[in-house]
C-alpha positions as a printed Julia matrix, in Angstrom:
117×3 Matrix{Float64}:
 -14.06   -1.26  -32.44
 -16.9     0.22  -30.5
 -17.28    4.32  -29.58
 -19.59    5.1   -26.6
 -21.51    8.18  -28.98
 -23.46   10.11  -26.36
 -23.42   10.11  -22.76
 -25.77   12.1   -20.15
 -26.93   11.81  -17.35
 -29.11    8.53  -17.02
 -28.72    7.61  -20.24
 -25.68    6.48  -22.68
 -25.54    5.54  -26.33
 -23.36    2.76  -27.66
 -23.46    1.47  -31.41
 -26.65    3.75  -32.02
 -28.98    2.03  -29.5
 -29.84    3.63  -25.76
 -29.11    2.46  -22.15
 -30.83    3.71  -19.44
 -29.42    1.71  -16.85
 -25.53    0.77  -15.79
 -23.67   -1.48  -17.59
 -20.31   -2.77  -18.48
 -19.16   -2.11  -21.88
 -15.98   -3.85  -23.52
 -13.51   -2.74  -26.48
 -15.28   -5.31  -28.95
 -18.54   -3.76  -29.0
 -19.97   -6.08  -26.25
 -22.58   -4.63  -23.67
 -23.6    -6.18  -20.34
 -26.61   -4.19  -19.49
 -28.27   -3.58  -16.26
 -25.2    -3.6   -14.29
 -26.48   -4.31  -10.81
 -24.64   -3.63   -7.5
 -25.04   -5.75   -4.45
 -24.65   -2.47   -2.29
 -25.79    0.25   -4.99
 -23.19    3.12   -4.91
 -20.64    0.86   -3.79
 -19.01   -1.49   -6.3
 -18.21   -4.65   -4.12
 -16.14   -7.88   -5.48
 -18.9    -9.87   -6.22
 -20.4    -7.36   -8.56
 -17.62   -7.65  -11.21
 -17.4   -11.41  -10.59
 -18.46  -12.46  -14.26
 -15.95   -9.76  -15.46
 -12.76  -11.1   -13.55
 -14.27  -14.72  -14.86
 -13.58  -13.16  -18.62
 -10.39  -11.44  -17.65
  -8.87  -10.84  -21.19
  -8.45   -6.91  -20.45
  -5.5    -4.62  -20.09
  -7.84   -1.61  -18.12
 -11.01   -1.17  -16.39
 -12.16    2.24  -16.29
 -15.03    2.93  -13.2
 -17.41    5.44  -14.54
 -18.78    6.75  -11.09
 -21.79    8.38  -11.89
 -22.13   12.23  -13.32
 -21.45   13.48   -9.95
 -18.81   10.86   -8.62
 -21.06    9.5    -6.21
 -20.44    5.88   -6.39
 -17.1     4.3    -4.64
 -15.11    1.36   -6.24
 -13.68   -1.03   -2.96
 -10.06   -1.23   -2.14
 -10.88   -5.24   -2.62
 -11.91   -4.32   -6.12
  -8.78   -1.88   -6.91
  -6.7    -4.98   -5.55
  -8.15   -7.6    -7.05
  -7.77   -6.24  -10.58
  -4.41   -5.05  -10.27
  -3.75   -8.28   -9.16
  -4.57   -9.95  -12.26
  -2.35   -7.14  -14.44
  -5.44   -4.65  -15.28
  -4.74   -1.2   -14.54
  -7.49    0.2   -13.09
  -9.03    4.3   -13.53
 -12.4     6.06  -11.43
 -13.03    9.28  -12.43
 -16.75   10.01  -13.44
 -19.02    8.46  -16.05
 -18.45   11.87  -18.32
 -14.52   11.13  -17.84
 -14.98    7.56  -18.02
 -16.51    7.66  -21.99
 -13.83   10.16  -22.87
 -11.33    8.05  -21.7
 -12.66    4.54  -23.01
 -13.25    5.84  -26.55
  -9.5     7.1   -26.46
  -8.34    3.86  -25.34
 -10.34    2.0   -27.35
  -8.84    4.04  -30.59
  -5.43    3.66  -29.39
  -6.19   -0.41  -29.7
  -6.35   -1.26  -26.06
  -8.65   -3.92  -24.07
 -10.29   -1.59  -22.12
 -13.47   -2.22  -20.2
 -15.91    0.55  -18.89
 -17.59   -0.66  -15.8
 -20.45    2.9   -15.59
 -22.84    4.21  -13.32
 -25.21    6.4   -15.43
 -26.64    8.38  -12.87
 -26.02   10.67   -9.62
């Protein structure tokens, strides 16, 4: 079981060591780091390609940035609901709150998170 420590903005703490860039962060403990976006505030299908090629997750949680300025596509929303995730956007300060309470309750939860603006 993993708990995301310390989160501000442009910068988050997992399992004592510091990102400083967007990443994607699963239940296990498991970071992807440098989460790159094909369109930058706009999370497009083909940026969580590799995660819907994993696909053993109940929820993906959209951290959208301190201020809620990136947008998750309606292809996105679809796409995982599709597959049986449910899927929550709120921003990257909700986001951590929410993972590490999922993430205690025992559920497969990813956090896809923007860091900054």
């Amino acid at each position: 079981m993993v708990i995301i420590e310390r989160y501000d903005f442009g910068e988050i703490v997992i399992d004592g060591k510091t990102y400083t860039r967007d990443l994607i962060v699963f239940w296990t403990g498991e970071v992807w780091p440098n989460w790159w976006r094909k369109e930058g505030h706009n999370v497009c299908i083909e940026d969580v390609s590799d995660l819907l090629k994993r696909g053993d997750f109940e929820i993906v949680i959209f951290g959208t940035g301190a201020y809620g300025v990136c947008r998750v596509s309606e292809n996105v929303i679809n796409e995982l609901r599709k597959r049986g995730a449910d899927v929550i956007i709120c921003n990257t300060y909700d986001a951590v709150q929410k993972f590490n309470e999922l993430v205690k309750q025992g559920r497969k939860v990813v956090a896809c998170l923007h860091l900054t603006c």
